[in-house]
PDB file of C-alpha atoms in Angstrom:
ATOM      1  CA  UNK K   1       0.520-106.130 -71.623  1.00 42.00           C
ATOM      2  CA  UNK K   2       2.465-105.083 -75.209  1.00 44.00           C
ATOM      3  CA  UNK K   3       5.558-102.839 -73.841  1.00 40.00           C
ATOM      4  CA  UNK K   4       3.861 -99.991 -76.300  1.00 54.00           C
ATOM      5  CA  UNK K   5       0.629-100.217 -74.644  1.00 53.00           C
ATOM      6  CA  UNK K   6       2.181 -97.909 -71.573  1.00 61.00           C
ATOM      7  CA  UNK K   7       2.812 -95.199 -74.533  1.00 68.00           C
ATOM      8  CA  UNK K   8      -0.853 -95.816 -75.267  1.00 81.00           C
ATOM      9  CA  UNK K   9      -2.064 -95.410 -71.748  1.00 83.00           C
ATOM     10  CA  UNK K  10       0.095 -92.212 -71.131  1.00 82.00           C
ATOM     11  CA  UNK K  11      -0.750 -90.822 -74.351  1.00 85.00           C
ATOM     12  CA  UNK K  12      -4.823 -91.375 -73.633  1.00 86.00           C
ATOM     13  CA  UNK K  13      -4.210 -89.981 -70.205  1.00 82.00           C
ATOM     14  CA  UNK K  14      -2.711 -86.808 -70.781  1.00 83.00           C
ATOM     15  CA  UNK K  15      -5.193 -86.076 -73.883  1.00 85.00           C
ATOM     16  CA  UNK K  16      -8.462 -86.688 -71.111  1.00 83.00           C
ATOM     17  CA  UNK K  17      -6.598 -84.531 -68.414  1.00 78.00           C
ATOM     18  CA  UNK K  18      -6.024 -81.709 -71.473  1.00 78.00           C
ATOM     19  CA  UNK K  19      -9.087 -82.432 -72.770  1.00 78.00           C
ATOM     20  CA  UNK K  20      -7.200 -81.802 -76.145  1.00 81.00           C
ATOM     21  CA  UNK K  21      -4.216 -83.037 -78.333  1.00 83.00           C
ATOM     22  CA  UNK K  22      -2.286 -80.319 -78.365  1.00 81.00           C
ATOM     23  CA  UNK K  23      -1.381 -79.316 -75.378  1.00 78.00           C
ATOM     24  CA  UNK K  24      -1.209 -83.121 -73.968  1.00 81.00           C
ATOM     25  CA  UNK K  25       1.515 -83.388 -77.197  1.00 82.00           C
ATOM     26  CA  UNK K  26       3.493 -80.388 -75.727  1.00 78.00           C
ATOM     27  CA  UNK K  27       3.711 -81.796 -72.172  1.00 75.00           C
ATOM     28  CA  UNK K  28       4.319 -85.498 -73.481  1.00 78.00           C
ATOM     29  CA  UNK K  29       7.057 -83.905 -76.492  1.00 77.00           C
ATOM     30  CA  UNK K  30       5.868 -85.717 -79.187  1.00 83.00           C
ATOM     31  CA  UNK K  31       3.639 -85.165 -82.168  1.00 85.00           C
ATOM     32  CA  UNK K  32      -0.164 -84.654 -81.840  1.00 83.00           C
ATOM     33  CA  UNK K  33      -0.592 -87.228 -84.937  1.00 85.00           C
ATOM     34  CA  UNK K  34       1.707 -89.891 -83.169  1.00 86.00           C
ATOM     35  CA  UNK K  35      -0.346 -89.041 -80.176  1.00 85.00           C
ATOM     36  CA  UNK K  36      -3.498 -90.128 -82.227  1.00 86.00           C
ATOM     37  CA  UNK K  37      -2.163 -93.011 -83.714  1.00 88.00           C
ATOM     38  CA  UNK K  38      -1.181 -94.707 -79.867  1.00 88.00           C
ATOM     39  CA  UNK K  39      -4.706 -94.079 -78.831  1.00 88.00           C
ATOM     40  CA  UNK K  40      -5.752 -96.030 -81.584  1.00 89.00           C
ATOM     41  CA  UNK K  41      -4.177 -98.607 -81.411  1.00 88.00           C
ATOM     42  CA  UNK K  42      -4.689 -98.660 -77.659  1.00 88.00           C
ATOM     43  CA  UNK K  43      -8.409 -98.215 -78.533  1.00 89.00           C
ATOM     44  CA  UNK K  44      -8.238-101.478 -80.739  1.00 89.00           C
ATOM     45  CA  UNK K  45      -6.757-103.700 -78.289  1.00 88.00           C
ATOM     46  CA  UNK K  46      -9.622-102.640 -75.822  1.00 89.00           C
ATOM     47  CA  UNK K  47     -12.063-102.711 -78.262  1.00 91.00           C
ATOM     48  CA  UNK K  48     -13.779 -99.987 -77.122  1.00 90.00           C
ATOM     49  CA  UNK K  49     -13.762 -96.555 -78.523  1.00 91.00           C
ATOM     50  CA  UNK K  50     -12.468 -94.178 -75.633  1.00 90.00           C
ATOM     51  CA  UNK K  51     -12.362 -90.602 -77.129  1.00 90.00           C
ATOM     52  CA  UNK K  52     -15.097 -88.642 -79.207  1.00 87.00           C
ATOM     53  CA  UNK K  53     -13.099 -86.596 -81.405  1.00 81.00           C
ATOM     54  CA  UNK K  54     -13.982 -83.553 -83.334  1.00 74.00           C
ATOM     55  CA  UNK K  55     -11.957 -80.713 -85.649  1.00 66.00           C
ATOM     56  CA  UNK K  56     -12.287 -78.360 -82.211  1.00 69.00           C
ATOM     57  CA  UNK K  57     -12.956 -80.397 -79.459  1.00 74.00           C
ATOM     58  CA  UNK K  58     -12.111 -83.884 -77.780  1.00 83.00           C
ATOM     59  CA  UNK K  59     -14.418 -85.132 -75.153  1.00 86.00           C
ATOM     60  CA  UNK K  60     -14.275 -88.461 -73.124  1.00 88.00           C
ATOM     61  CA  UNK K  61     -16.899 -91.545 -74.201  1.00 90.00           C
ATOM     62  CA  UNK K  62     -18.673 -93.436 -71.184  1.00 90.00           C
ATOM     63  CA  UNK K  63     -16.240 -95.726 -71.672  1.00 89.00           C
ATOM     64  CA  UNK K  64     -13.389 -93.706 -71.609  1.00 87.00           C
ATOM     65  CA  UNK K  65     -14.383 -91.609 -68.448  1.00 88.00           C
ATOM     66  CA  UNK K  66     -14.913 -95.372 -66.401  1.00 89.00           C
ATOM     67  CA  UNK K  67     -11.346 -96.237 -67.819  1.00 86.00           C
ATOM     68  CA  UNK K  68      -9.513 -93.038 -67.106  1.00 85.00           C
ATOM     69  CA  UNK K  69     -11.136 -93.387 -63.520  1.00 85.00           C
ATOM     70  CA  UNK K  70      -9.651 -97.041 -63.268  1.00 82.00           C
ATOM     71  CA  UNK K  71      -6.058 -96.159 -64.530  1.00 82.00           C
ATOM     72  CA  UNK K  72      -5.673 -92.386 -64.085  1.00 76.00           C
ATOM     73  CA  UNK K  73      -4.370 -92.774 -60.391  1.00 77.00           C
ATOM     74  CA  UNK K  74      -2.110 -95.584 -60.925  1.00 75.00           C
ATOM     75  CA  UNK K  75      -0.355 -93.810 -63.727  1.00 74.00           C
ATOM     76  CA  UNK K  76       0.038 -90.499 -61.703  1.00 69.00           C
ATOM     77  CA  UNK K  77       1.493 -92.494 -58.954  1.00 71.00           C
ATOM     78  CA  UNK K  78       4.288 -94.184 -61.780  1.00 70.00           C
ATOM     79  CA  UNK K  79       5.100 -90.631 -62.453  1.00 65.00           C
ATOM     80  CA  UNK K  80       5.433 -89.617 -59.004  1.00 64.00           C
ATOM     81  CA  UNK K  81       7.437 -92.633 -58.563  1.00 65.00           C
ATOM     82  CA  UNK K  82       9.357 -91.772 -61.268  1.00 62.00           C
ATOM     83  CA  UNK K  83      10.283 -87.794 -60.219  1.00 60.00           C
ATOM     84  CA  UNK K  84      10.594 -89.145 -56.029  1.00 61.00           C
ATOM     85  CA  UNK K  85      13.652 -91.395 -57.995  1.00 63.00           C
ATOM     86  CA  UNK K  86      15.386 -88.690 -60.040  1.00 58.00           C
ATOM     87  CA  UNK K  87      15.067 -86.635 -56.988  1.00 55.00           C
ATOM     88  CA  UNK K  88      17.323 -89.177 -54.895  1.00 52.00           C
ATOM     89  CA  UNK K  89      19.700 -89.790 -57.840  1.00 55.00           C
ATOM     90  CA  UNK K  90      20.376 -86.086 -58.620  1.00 57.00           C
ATOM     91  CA  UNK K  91      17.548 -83.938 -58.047  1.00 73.00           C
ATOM     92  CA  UNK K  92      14.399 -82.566 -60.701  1.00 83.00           C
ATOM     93  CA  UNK K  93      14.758 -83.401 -64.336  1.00 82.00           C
ATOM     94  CA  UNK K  94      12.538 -82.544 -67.273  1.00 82.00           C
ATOM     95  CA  UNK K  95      10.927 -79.467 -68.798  1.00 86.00           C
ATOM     96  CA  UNK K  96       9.272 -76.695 -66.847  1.00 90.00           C
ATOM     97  CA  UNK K  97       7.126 -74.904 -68.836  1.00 89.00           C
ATOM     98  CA  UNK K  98       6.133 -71.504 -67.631  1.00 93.00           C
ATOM     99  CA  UNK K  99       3.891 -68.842 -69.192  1.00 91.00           C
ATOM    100  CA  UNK K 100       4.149 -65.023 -68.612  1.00 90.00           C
ATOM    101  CA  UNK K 101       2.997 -61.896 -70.151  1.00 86.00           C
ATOM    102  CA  UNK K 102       6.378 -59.921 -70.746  1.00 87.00           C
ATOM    103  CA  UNK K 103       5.858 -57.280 -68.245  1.00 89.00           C
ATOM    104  CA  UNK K 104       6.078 -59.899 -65.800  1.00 89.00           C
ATOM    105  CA  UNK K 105       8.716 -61.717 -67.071  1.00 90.00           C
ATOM    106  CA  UNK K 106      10.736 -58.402 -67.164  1.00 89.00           C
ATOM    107  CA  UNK K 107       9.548 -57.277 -63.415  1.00 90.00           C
ATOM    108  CA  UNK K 108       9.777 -60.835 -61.397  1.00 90.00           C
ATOM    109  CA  UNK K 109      10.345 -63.699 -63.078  1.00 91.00           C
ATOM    110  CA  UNK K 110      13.804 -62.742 -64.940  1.00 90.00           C
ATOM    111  CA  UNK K 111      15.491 -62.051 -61.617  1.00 90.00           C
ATOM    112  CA  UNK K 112      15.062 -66.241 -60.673  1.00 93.00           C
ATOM    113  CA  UNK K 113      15.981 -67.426 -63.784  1.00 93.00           C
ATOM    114  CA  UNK K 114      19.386 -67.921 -63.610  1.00 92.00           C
ATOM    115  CA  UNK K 115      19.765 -68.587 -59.781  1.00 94.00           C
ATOM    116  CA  UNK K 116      17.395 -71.440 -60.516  1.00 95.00           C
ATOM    117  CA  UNK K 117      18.758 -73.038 -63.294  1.00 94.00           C
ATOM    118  CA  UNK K 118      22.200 -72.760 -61.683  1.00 93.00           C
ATOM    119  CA  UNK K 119      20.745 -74.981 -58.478  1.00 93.00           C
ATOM    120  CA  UNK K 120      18.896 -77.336 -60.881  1.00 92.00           C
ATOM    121  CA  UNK K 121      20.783 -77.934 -63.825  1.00 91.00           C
ATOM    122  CA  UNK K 122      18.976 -80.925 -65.169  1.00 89.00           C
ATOM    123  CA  UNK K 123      15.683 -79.033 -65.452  1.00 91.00           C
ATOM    124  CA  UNK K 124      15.120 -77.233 -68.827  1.00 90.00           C
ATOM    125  CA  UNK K 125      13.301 -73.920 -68.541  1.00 92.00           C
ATOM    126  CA  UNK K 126      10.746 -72.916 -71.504  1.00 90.00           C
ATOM    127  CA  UNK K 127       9.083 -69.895 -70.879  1.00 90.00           C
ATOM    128  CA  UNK K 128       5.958 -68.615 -73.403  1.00 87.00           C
ATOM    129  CA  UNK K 129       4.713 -64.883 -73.308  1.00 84.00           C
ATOM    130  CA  UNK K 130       1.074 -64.290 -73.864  1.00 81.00           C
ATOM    131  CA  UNK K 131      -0.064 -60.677 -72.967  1.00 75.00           C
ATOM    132  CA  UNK K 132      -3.420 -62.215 -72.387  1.00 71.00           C
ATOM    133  CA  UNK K 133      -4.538 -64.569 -70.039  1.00 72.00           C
ATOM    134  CA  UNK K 134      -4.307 -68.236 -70.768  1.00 75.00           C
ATOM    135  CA  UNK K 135      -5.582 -71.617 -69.185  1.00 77.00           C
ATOM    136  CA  UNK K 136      -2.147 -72.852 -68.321  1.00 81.00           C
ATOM    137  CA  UNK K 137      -4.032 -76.540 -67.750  1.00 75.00           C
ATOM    138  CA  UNK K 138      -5.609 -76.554 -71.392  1.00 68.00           C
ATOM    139  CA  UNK K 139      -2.459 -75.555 -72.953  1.00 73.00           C
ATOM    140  CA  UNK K 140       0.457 -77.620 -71.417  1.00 74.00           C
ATOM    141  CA  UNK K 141       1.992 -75.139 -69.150  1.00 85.00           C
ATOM    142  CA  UNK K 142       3.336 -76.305 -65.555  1.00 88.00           C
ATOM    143  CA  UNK K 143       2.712 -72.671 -64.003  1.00 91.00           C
ATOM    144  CA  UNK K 144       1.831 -69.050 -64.877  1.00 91.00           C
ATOM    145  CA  UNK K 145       2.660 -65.630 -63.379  1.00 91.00           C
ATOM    146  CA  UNK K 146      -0.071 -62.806 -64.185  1.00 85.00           C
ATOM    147  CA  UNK K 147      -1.013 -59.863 -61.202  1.00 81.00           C
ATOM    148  CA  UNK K 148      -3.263 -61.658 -58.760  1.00 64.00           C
ATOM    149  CA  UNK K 149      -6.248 -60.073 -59.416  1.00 55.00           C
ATOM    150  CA  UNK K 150      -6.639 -61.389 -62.490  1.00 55.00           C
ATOM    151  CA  UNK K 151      -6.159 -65.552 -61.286  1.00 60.00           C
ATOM    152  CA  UNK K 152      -8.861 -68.345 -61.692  1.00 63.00           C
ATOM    153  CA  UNK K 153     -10.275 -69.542 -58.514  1.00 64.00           C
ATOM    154  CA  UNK K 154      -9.075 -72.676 -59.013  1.00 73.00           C
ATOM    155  CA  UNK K 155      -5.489 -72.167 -58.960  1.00 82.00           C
ATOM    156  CA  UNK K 156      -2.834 -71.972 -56.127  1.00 87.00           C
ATOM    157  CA  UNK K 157      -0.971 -68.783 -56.306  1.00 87.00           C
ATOM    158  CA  UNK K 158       2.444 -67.595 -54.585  1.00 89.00           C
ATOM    159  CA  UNK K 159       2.924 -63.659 -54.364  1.00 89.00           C
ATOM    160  CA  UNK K 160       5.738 -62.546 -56.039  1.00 89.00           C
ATOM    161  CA  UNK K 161       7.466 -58.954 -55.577  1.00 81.00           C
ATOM    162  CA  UNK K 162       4.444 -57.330 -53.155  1.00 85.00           C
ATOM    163  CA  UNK K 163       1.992 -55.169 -54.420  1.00 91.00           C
ATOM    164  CA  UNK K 164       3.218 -52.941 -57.077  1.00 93.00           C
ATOM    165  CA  UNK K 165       2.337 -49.095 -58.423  1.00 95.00           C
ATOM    166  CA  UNK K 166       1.129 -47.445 -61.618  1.00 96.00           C
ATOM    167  CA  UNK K 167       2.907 -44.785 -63.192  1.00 97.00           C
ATOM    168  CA  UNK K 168       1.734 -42.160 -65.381  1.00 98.00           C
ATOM    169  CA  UNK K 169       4.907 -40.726 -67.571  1.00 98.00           C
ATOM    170  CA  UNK K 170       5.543 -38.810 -70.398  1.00 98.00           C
ATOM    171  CA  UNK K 171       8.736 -37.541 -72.327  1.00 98.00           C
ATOM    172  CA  UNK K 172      10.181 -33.922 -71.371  1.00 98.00           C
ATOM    173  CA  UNK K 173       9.883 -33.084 -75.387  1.00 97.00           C
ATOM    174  CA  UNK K 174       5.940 -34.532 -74.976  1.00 98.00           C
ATOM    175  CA  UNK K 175       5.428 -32.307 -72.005  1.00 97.00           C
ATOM    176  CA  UNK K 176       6.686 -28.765 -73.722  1.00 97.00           C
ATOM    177  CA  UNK K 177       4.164 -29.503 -76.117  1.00 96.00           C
ATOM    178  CA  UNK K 178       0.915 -30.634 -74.207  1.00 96.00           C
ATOM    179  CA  UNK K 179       0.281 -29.331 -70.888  1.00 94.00           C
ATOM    180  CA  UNK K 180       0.976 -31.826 -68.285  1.00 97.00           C
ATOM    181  CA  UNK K 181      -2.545 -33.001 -67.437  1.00 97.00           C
ATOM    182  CA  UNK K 182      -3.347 -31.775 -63.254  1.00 97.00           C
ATOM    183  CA  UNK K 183      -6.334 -34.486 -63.357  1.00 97.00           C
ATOM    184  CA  UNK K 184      -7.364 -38.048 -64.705  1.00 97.00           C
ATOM    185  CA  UNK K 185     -10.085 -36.063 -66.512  1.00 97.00           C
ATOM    186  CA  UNK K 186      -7.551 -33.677 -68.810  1.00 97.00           C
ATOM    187  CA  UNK K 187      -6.092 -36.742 -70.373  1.00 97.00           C
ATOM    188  CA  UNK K 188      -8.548 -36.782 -72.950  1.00 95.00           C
ATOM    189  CA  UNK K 189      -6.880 -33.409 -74.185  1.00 95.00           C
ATOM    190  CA  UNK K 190      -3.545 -36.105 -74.322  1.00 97.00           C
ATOM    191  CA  UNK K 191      -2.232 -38.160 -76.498  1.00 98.00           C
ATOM    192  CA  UNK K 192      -2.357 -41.980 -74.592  1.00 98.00           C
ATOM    193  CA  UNK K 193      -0.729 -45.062 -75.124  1.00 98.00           C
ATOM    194  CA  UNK K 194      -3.086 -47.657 -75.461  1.00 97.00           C
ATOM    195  CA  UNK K 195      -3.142 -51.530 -75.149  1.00 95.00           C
ATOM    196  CA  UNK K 196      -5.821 -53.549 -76.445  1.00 91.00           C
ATOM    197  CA  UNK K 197      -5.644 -57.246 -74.918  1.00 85.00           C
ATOM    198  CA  UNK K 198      -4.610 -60.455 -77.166  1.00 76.00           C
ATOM    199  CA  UNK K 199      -7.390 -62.847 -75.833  1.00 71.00           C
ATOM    200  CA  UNK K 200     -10.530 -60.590 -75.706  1.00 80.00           C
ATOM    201  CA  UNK K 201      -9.311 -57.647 -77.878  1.00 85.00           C
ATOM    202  CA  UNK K 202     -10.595 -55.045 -75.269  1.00 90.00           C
ATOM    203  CA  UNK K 203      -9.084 -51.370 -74.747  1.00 94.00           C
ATOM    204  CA  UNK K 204      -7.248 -51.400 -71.118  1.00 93.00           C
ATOM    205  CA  UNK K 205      -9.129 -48.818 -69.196  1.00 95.00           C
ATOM    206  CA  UNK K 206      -6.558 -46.780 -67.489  1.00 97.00           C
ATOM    207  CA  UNK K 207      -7.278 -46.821 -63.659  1.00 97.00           C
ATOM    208  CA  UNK K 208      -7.073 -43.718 -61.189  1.00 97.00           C
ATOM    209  CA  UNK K 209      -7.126 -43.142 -57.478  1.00 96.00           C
ATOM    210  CA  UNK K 210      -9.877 -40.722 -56.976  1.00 95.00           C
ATOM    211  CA  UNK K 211     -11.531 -39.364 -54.003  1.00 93.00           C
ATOM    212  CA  UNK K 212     -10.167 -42.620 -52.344  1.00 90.00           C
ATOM    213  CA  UNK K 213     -11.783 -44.787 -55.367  1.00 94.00           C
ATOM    214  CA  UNK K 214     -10.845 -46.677 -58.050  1.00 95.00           C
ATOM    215  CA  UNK K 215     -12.201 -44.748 -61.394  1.00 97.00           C
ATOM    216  CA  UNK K 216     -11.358 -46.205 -65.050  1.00 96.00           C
ATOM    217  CA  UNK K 217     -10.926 -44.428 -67.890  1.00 97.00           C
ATOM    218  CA  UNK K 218     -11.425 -44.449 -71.857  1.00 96.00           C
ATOM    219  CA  UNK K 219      -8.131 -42.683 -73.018  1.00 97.00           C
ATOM    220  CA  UNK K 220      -7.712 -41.845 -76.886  1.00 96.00           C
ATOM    221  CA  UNK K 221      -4.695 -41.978 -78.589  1.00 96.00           C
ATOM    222  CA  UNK K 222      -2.737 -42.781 -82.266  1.00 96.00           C
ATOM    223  CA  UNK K 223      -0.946 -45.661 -80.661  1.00 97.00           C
ATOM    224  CA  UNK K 224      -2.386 -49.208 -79.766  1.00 96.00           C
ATOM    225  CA  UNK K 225      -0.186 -51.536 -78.542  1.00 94.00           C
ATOM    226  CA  UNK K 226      -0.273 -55.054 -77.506  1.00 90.00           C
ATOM    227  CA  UNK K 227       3.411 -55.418 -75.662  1.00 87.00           C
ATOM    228  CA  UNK K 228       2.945 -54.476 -72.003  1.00 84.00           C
ATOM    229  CA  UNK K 229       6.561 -53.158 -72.510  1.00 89.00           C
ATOM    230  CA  UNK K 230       6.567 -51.047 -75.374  1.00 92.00           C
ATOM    231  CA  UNK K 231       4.409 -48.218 -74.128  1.00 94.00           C
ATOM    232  CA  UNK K 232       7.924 -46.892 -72.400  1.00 95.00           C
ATOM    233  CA  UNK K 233       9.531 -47.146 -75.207  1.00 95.00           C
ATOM    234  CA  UNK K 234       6.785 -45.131 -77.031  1.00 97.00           C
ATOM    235  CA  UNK K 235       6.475 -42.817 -74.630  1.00 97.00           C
ATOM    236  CA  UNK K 236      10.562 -42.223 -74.078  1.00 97.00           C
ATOM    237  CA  UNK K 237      10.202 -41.514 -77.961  1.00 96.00           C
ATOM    238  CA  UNK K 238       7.600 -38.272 -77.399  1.00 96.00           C
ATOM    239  CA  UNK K 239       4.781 -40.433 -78.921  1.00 97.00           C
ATOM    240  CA  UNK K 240       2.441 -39.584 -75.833  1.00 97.00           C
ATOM    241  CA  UNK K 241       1.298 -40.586 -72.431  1.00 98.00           C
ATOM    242  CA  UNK K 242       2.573 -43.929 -70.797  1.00 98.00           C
ATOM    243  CA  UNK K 243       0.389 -45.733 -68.199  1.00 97.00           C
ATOM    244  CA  UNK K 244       3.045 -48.010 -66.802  1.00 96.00           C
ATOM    245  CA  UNK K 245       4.592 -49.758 -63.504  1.00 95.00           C
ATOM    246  CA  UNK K 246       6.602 -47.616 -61.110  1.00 95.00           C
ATOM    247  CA  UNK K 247       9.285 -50.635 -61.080  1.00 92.00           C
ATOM    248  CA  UNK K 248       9.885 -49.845 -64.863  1.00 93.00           C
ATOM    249  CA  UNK K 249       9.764 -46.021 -64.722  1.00 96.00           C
ATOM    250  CA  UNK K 250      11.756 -45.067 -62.360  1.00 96.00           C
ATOM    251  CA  UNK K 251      14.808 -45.344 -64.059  1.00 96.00           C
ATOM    252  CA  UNK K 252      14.119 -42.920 -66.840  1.00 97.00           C
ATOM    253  CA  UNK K 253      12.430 -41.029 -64.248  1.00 97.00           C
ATOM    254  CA  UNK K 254      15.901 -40.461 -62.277  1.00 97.00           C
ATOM    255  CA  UNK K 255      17.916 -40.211 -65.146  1.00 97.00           C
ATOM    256  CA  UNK K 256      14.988 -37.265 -66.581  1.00 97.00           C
ATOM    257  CA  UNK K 257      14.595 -39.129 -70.150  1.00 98.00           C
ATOM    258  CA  UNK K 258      10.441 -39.250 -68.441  1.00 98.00           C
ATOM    259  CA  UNK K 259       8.645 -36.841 -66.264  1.00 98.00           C
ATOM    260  CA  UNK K 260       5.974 -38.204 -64.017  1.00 98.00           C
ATOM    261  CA  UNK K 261       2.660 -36.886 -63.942  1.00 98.00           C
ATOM    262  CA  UNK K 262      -0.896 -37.590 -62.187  1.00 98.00           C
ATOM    263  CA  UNK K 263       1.227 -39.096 -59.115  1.00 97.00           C
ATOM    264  CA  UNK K 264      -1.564 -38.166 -56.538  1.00 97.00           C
ATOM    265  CA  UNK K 265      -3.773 -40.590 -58.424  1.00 97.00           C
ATOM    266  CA  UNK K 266      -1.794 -43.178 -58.827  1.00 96.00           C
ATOM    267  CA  UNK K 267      -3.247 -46.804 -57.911  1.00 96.00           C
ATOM    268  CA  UNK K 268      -1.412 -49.393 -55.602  1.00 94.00           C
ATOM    269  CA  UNK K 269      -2.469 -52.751 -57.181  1.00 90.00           C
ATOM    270  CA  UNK K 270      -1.623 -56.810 -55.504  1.00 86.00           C
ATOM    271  CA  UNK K 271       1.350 -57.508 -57.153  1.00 88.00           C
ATOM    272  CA  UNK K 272       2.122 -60.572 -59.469  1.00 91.00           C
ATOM    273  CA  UNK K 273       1.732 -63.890 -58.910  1.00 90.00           C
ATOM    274  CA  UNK K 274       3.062 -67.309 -59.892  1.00 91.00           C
ATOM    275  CA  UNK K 275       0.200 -69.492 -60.035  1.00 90.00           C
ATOM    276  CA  UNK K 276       0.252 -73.740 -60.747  1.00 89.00           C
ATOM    277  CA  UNK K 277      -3.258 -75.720 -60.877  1.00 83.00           C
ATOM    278  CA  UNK K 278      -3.719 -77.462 -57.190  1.00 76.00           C
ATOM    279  CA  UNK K 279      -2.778 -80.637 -56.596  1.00 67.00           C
ATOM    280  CA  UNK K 280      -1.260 -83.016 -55.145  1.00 64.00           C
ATOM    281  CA  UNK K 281       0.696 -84.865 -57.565  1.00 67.00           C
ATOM    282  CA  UNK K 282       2.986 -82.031 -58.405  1.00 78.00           C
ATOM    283  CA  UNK K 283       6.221 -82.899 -60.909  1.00 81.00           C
ATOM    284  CA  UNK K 284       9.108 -82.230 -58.769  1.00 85.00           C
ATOM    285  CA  UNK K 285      10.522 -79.891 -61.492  1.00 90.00           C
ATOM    286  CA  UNK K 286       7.398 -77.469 -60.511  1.00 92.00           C
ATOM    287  CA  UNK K 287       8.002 -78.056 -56.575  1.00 91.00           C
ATOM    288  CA  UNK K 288      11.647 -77.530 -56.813  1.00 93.00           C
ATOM    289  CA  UNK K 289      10.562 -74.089 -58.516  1.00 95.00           C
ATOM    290  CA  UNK K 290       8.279 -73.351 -56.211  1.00 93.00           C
ATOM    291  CA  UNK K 291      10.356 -73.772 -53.419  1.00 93.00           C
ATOM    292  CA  UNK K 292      13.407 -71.693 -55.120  1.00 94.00           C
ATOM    293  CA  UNK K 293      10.711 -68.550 -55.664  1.00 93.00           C
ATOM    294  CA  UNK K 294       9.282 -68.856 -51.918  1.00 91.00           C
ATOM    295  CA  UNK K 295      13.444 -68.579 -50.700  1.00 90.00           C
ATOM    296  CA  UNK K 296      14.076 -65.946 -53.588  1.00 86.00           C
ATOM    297  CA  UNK K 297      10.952 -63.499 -52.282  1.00 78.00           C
ATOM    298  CA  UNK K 298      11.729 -63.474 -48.404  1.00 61.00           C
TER     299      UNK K 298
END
């Protein structure tokens, strides 16, 4: 075996696992064209075409789905090898890439950061916000953190922070103008923040406790957003009504720059999660995480 052919191997590996060059280029740091050309090359020495490759897709020959089931295990197991010895010589290395809408990264994950990297100072942190939900597998992220309702089945997920409340707020100058609404129902006398979702492009439908049930709503408004965050800001500014977490209100609510309203109604959803595909193979940058959260959250 060529020494280059292992770049060839790991490249080809990581693109079937990703089903994709992108993401498999993130994980691996290098180009997706230098990516391509290895897998070339290591498709000429076989002499067997491994990868069916289109401007959208990639998808695995019969050739290449008997090969990656030949040398898939025995290169997870040189990885594993390779983290189990970094961990003895000094702990985790590498990059752990972690993807978070910024609500989330605001409410739980920013509180870990620094403790973590401070224990395990050879792991590099890169963290990605996406207000909508991604496949973490499909685009080269270690681990996610979204509210656990909204997880795939397939995923292992760690609670962070408990379950966590909505809260409905609007400015003092807002509420000398507009009644304060008494009922879900008078909002659409109101002027409402909205969010519309990055992946799907939806409207959030506000949700209410009522008569012990969970009842969404259509608000209007003259403000779409698409920063979880922002609608605070807009609503600290007079713009309208703010359907936010109690976590991030209560603040302004204390220091009377907001006024909380429709508090009766106000929904107790599971809180965030991180969440990390299952397996059993894990990088030890992701367990060492993992482990610092689970300590962190007691």
């Amino acid at each position: 075996m060529k020494l280059n052919q292992l770049d060839g191997l790991m490249a080809f590996w990581k693109v079937a696992e990703h089903r994709g060059f992108t993401a498999a280029s993130a994980e691996l740091e290098v180009s997706p064209s230098a990516l391509s050309q290895a897998i070339r090359q290591l498709e000429a020495r076989l002499g067997v075409r491994l990868l069916n490759r289109t401007t959208r897709s990639v998808s695995l020959t019969e050739a290449g789905e008997d090969y990656l089931a030949r040398i898939g295990p025995a290169l997870g197991q040189v990885i594993v090898a390779g983290e189990e010895l970094n961990v003895l010589q000094g702990g985790p290395t590498g990059t752990l890439r972690i993807n978070a809408a910024r609500i989330s990264t605001s409410m739980v994950l920013q509180p870990l950061l620094a403790g973590f990297l401070r224990e395990h100072p050879n792991v590099k942190l890169e963290l990605t916000n996406d207000e909508g939900f991604v496949d973490i597998v499909e685009r080269g992220f270690d681990a996610g953190i979204r509210m656990g309702e909204d997880l795939h089945k397939d995923m292992v997920a760690l609670p962070l922070g408990g379950p966590i409340t909505v809260a409905i707020v609007a400015s003092p100058d807002y509420l000398a103008r507009f009644p304060a609404p008494s009922h879900p129902d008078d909002l659409m006398q109101h002027n409402c923040i909205r969010f519309r979702f990055a992946g799907t492009g939806a409207i959030h439908k506000w949700e209410f406790k009522v008569n012990e049930e969970i009842v969404e709503y259509e608000v209007k408004g003259n403000l779409t957003i698409r920063d979880t965050l922002f609608s605070t800001e807009a609503a600290l500014e007079g713009v309208g009504i703010a359907y936010t977490f109690e976590q991030l209100a209560l603040p302004h609510i204390k220091a009377k720059r907001l006024t909380r309203v429709l508090a009766p109604f106000s929904p107790t959803f599971p809180g965030f999660s991180l969440y990390y595909p299952s397996r059993h193979d894990q990088p030890s940058k992701l367990k060492a995480f993992i482990e610092y959260a689970r300590r962190a959250v007691i």
